[in-house]
PDB file of C-alpha atoms in Angstrom:
ATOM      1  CA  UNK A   1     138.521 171.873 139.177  1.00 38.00           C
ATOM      2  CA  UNK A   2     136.676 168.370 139.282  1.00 44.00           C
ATOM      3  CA  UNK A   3     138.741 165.681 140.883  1.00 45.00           C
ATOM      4  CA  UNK A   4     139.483 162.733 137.814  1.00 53.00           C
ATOM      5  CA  UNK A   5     139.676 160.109 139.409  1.00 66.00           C
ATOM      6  CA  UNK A   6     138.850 158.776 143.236  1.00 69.00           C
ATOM      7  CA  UNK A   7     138.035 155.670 145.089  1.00 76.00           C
ATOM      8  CA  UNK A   8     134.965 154.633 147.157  1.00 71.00           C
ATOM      9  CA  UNK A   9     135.043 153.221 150.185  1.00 76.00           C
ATOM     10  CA  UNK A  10     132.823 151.722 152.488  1.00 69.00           C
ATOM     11  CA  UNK A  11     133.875 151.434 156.528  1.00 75.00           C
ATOM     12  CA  UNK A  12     132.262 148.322 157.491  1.00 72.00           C
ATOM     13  CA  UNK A  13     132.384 149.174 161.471  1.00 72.00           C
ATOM     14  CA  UNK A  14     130.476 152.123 160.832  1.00 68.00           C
ATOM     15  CA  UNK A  15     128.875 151.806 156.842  1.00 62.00           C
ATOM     16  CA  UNK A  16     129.966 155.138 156.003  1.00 68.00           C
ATOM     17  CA  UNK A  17     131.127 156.070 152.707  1.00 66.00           C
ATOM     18  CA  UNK A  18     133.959 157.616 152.216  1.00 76.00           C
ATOM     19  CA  UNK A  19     135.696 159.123 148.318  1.00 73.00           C
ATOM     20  CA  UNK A  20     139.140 158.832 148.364  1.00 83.00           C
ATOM     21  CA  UNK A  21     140.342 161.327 145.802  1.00 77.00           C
ATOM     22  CA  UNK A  22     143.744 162.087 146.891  1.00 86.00           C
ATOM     23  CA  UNK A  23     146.315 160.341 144.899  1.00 86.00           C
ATOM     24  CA  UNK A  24     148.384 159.755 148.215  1.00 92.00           C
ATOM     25  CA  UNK A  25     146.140 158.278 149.968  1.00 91.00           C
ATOM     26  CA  UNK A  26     145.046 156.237 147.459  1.00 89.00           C
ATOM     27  CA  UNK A  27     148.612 154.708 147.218  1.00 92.00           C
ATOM     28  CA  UNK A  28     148.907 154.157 151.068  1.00 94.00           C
ATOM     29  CA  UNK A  29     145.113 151.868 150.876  1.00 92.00           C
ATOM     30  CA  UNK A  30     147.052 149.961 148.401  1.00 89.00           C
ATOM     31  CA  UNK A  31     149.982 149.633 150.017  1.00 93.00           C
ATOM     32  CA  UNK A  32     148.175 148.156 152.979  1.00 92.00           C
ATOM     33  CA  UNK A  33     145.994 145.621 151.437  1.00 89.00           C
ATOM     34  CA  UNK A  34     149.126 143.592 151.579  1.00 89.00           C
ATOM     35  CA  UNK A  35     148.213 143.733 154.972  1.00 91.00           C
ATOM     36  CA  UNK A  36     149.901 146.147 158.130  1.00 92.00           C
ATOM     37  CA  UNK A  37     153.428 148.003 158.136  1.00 93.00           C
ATOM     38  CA  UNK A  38     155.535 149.926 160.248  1.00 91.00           C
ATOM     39  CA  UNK A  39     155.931 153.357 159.464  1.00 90.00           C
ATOM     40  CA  UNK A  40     159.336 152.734 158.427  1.00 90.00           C
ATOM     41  CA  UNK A  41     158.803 150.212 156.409  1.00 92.00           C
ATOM     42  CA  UNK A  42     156.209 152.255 154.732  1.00 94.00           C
ATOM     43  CA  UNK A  43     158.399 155.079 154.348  1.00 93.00           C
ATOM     44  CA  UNK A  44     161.176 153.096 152.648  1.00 93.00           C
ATOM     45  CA  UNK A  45     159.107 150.945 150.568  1.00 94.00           C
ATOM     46  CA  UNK A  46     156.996 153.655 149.321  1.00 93.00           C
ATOM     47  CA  UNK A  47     160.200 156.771 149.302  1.00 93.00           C
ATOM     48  CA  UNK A  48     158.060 159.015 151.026  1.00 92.00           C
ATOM     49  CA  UNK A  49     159.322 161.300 153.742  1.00 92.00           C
ATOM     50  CA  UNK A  50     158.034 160.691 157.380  1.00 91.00           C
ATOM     51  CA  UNK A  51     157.326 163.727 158.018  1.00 92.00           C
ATOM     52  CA  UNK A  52     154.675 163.826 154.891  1.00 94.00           C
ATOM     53  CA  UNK A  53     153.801 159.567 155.979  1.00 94.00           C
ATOM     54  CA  UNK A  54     153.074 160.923 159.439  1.00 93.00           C
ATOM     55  CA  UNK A  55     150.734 163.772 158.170  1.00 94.00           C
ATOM     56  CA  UNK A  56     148.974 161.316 155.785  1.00 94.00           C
ATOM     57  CA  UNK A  57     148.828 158.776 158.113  1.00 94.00           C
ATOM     58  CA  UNK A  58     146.975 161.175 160.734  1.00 94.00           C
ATOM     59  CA  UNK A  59     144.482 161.852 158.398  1.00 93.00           C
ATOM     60  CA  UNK A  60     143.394 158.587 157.215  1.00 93.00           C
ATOM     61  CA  UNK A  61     143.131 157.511 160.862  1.00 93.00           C
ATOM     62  CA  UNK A  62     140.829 160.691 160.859  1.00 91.00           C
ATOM     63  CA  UNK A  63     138.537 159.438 158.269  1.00 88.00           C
ATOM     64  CA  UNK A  64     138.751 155.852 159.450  1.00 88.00           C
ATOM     65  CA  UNK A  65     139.955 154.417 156.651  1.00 90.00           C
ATOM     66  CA  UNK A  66     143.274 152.798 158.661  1.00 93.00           C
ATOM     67  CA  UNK A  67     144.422 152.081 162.327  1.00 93.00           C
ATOM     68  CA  UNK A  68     147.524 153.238 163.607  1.00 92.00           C
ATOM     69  CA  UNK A  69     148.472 151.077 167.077  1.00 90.00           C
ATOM     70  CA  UNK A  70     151.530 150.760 168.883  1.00 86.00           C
ATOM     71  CA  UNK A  71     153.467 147.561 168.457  1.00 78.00           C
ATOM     72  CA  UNK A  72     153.213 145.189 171.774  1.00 79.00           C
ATOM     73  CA  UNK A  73     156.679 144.272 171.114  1.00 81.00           C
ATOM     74  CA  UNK A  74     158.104 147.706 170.747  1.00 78.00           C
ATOM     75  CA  UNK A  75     156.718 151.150 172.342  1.00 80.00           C
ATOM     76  CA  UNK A  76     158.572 153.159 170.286  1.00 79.00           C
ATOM     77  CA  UNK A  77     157.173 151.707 167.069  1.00 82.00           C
ATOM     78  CA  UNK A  78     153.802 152.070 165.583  1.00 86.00           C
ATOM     79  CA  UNK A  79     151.835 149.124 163.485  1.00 92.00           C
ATOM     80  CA  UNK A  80     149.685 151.160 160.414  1.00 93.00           C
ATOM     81  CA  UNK A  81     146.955 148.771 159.337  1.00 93.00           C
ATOM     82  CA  UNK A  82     143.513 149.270 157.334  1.00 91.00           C
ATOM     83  CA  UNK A  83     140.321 149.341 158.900  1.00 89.00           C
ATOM     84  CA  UNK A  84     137.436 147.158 158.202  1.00 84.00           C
ATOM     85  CA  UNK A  85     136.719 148.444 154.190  1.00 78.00           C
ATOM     86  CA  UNK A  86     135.021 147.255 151.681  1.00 68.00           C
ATOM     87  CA  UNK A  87     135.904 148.633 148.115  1.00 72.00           C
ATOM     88  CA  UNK A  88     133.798 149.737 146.030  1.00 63.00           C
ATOM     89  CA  UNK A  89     135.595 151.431 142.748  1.00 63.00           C
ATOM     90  CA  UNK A  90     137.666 153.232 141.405  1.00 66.00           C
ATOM     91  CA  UNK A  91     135.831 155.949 139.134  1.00 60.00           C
ATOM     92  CA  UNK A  92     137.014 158.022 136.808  1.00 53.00           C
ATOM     93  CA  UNK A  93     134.387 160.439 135.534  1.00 46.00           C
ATOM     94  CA  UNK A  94     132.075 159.992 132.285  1.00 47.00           C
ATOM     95  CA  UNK A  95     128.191 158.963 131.694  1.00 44.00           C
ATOM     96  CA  UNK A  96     129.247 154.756 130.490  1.00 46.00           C
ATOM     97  CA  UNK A  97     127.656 152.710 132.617  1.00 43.00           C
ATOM     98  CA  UNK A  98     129.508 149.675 130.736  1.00 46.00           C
ATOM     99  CA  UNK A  99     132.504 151.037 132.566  1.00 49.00           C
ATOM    100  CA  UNK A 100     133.476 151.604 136.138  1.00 48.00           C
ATOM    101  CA  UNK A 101     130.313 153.193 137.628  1.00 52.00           C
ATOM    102  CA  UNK A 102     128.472 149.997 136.335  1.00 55.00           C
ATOM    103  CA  UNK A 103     131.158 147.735 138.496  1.00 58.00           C
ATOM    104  CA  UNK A 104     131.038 150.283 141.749  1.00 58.00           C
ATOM    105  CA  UNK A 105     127.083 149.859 141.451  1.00 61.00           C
ATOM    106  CA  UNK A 106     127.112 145.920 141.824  1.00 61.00           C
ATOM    107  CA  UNK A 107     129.950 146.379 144.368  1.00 60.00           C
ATOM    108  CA  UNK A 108     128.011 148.358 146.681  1.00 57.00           C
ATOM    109  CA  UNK A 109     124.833 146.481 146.287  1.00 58.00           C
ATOM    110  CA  UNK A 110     126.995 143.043 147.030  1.00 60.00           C
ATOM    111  CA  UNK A 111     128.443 144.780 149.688  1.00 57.00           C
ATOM    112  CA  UNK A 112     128.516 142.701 153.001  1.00 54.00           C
ATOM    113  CA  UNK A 113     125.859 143.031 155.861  1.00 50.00           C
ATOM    114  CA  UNK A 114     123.543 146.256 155.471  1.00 48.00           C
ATOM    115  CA  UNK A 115     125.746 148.149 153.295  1.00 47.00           C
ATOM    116  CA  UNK A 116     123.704 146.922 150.321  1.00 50.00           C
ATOM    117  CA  UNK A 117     120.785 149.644 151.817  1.00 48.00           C
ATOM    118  CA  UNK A 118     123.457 152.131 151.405  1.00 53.00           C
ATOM    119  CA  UNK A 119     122.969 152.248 147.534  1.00 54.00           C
ATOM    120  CA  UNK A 120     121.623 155.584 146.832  1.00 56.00           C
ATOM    121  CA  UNK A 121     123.560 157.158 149.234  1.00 57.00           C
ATOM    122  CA  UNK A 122     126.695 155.860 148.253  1.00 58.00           C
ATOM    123  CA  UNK A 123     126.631 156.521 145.152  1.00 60.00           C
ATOM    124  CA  UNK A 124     125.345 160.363 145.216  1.00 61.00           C
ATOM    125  CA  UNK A 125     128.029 160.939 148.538  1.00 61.00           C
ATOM    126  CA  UNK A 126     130.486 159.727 146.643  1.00 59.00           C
ATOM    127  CA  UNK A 127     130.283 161.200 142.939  1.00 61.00           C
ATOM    128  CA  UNK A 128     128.455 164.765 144.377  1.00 61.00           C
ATOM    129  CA  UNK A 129     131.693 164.547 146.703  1.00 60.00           C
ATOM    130  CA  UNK A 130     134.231 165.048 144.182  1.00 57.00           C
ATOM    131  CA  UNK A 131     131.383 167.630 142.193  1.00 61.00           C
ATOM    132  CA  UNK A 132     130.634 164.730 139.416  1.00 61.00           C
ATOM    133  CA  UNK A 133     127.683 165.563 137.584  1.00 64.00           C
ATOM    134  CA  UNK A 134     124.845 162.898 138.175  1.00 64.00           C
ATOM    135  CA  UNK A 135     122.396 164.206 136.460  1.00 67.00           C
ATOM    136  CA  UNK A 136     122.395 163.162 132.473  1.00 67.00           C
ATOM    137  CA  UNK A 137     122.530 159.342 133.702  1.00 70.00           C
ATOM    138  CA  UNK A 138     120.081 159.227 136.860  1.00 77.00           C
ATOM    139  CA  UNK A 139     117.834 157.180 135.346  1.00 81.00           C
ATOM    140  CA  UNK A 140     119.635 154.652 133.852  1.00 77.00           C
ATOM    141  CA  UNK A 141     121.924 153.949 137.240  1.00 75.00           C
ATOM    142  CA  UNK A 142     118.026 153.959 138.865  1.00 81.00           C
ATOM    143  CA  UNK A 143     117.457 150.953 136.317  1.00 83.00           C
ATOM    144  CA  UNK A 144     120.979 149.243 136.906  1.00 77.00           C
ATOM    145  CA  UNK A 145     120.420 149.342 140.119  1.00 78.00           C
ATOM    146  CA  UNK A 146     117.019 148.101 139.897  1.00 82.00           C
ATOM    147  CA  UNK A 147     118.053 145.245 137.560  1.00 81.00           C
ATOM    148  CA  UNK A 148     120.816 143.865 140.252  1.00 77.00           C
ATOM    149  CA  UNK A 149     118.463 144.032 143.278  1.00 77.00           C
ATOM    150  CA  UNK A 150     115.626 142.338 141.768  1.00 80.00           C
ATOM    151  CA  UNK A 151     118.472 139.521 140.625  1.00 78.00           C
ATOM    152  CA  UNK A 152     118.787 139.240 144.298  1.00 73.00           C
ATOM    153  CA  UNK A 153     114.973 138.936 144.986  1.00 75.00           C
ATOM    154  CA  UNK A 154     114.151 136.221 143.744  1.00 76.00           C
ATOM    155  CA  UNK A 155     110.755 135.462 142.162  1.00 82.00           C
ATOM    156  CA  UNK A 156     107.932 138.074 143.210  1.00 83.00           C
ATOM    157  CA  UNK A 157     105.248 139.216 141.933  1.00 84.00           C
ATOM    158  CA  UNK A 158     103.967 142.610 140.916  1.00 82.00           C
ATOM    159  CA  UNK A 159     102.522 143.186 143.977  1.00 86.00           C
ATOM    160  CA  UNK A 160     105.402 142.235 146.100  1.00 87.00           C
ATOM    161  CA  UNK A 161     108.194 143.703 144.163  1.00 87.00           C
ATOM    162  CA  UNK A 162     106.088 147.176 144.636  1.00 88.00           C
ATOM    163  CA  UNK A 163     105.916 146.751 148.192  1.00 89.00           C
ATOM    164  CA  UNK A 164     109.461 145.928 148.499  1.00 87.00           C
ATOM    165  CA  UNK A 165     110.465 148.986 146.847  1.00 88.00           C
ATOM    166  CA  UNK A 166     108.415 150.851 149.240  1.00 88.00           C
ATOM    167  CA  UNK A 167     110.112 149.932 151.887  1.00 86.00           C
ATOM    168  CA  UNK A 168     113.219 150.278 150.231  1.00 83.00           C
ATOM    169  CA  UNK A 169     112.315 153.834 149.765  1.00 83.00           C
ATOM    170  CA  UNK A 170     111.947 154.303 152.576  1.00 82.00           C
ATOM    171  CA  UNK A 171     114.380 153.337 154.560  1.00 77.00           C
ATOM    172  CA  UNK A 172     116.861 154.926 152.087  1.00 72.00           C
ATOM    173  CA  UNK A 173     114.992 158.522 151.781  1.00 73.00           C
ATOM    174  CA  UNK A 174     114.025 158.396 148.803  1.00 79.00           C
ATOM    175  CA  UNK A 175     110.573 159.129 149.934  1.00 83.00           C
ATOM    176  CA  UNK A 176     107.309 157.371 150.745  1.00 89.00           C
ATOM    177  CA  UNK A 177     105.875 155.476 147.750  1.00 90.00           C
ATOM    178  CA  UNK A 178     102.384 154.700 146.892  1.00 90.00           C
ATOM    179  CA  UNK A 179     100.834 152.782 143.975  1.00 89.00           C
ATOM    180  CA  UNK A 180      97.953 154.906 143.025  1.00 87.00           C
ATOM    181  CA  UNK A 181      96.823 153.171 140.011  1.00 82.00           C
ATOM    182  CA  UNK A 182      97.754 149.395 138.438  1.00 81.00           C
ATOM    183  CA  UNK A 183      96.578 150.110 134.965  1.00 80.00           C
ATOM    184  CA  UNK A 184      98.353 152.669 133.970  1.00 83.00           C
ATOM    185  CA  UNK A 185     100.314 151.957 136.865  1.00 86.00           C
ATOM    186  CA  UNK A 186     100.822 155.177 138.539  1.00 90.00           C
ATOM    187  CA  UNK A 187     103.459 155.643 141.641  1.00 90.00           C
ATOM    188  CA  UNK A 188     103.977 158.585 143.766  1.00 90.00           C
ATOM    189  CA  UNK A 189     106.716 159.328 145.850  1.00 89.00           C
ATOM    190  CA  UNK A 190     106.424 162.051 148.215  1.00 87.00           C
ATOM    191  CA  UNK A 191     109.800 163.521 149.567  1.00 79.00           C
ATOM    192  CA  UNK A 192     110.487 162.533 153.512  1.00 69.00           C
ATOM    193  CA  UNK A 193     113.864 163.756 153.539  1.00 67.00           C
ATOM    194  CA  UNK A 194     116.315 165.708 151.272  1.00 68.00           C
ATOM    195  CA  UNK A 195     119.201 164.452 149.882  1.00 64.00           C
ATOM    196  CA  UNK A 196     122.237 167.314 149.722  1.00 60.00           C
ATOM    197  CA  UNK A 197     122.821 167.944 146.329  1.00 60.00           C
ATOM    198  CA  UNK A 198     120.324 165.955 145.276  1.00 68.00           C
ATOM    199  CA  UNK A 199     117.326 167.643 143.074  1.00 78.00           C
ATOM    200  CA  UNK A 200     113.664 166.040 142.978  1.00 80.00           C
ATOM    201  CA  UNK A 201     113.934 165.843 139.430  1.00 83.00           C
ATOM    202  CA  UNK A 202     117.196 163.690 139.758  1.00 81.00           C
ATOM    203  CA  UNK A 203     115.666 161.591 142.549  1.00 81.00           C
ATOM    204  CA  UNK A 204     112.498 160.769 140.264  1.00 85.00           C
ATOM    205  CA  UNK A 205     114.548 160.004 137.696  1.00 85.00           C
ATOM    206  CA  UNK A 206     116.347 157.383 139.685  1.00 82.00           C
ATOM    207  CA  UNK A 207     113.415 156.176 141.335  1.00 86.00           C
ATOM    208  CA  UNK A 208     111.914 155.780 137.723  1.00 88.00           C
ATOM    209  CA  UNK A 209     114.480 153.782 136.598  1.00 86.00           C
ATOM    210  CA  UNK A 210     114.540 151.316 139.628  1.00 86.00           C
ATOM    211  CA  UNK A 211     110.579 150.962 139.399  1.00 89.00           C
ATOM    212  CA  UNK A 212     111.212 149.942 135.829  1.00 89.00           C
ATOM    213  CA  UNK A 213     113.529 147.845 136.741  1.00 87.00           C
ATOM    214  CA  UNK A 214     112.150 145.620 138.916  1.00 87.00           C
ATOM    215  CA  UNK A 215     108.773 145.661 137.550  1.00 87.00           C
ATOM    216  CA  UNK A 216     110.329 144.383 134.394  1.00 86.00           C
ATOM    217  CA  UNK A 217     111.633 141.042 136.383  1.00 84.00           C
ATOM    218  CA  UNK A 218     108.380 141.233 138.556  1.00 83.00           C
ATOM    219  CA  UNK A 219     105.998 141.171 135.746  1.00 76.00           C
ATOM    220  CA  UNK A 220     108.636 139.363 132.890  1.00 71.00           C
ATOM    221  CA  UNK A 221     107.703 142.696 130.586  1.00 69.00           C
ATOM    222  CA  UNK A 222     108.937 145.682 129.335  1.00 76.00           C
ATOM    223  CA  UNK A 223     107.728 148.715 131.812  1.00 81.00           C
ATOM    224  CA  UNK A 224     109.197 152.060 131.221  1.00 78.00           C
ATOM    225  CA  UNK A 225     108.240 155.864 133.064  1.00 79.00           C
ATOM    226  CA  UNK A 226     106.567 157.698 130.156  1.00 83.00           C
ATOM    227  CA  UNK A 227     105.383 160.972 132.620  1.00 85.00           C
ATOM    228  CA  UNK A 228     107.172 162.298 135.516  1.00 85.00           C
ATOM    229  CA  UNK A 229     105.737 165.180 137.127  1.00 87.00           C
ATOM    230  CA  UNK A 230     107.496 166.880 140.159  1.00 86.00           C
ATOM    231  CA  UNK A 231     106.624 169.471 142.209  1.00 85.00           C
ATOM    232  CA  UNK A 232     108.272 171.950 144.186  1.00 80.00           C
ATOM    233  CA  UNK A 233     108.391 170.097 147.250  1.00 78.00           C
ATOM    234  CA  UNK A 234     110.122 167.382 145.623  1.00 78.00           C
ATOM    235  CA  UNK A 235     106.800 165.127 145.471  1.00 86.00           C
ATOM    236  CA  UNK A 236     107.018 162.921 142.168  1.00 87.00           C
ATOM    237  CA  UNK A 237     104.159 161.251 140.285  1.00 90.00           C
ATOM    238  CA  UNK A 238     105.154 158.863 137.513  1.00 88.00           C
ATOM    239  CA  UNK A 239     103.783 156.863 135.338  1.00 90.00           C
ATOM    240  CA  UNK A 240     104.827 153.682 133.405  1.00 86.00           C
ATOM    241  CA  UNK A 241     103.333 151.991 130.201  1.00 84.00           C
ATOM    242  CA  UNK A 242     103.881 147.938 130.462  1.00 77.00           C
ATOM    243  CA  UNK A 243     103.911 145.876 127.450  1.00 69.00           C
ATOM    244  CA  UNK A 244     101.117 143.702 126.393  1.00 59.00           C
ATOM    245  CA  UNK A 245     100.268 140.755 128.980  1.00 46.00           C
ATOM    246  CA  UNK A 246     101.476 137.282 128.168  1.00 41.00           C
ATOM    247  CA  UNK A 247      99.695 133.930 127.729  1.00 35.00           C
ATOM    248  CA  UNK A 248      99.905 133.054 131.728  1.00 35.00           C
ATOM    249  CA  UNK A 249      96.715 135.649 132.102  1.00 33.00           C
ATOM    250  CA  UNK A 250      95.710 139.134 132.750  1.00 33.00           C
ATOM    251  CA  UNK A 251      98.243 142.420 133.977  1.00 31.00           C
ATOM    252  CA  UNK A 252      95.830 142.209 137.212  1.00 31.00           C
ATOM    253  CA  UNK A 253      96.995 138.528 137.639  1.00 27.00           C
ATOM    254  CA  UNK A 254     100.262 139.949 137.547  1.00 28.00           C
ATOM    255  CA  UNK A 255      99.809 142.195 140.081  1.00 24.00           C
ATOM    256  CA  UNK A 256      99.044 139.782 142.555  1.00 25.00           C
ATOM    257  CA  UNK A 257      95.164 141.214 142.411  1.00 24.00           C
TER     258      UNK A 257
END
């Protein structure tokens, strides 16, 4: 059976990103964001044996997600603490992106430091984790996604908002993009690594979205994929229409051509 609900975590010492499904655990994080416990007060405050406290305790050390350290003023005690975390969401499963996978997407791309390249990966780790389907919505979390990183680019052009998302691509394995026409502009994406769980359909469908996205702020137009063809090798071609240029001059100018 699918997991309901979880929570996604990002380790800050090590960016990793880690789905917290187990209702347990989940109440132990929370416990500690009041900040570090004894095991004893743990156990009385939260009327859980220590025998089960110690178990659960061992394993969220295991997955990083808190420290367990032995109290300078006392051997014989131990000081349970959380590690360095960011928080991303807590998601309960279901294709609205008004609801919480909308607020775990701008969480993790305002994450601190060089989480925010940990998008894609966060997101599919995380919901393929806990066997949520991705697939009827890749497109539109591509274009939410899109939307909140070109908020944080600032003014660009055509041309530069296309070669950031190469290298964006890139360095998130989402493949290596090149613009192979600007009118119809025409992008292809050839696969550099594969994603676990992760179909070339879905990841065209995402990158699709993202394109559109921030060609939208880029150019101040609408831009939307009207072709995607993928091949077995997970190579994508795709192909946007823009709307109709404005007054300021020509879709080349655009461009940056």
């Amino acid at each position: 059976m699918p997991v309901k609900e979880f929570d996604i975590y990002i380790v800050l010492d090590t960016q990793d990103v880690t789905c917290v499904p187990d209702p347990m655990h989940r109440v132990i994080l929370d416990y500690l964001s009041a900040g570090p416990a004894s095991l004893t007060d743990m156990m009385n405050d939260l009327v859980i044996p220590q025998s089960t406290l110690s178990v659960q305790i061992s394993r969220l050390v295991d997955m990083k997600l808190v420290r367990s350290e032995t109290d300078p003023r006392d051997n014989r005690r131990k000081t349970i603490s959380l590690a360095s975390l960011h928080f991303a969401a807590s998601l309960p499963p279901g294709p609205d992106l008004d609801g919480p996978p909308s607020v775990m997407i701008r969480r993790l791309v305002e994450a601190p430091g060089g989480c925010r390249e940990y998008l894609l990966g966060s997101i599919l780790e995380g919901l393929q984790s806990v066997r949520f389907d991705v697939s009827p919505w890749m497109r539109r979390i591509g274009y939410q996604a899109g939307t909140i990183m070109a908020e944080r680019m600032g003014s660009m052009n055509g041309e530069e908002g296309l070669e950031f998302l190469k290298g964006y691509f890139l360095r998130n394995g989402l493949g290596n993009m090149n613009v192979e026409t600007h009118l119809p502009l025409t992008v292809s994406v050839r696969e550099t690594r594969e994603i676990p769980g992760f179909t070339g359909r879905q990841k065209a469908a995402f990158c699709g979205g993202m394109i559109s996205a921030v060609m939208n702020s880029c150019l101040d137009r609408r831009c939307r994929p009207v072709s995607c063809i993928v091949s077995e090798a997970g190579d994508a071609i795709l192909t946007f229409e823009c709307g109709p240029g404005d007054e300021e001059g020509s879709a080349d100018a655009k461009y940056g051509a």
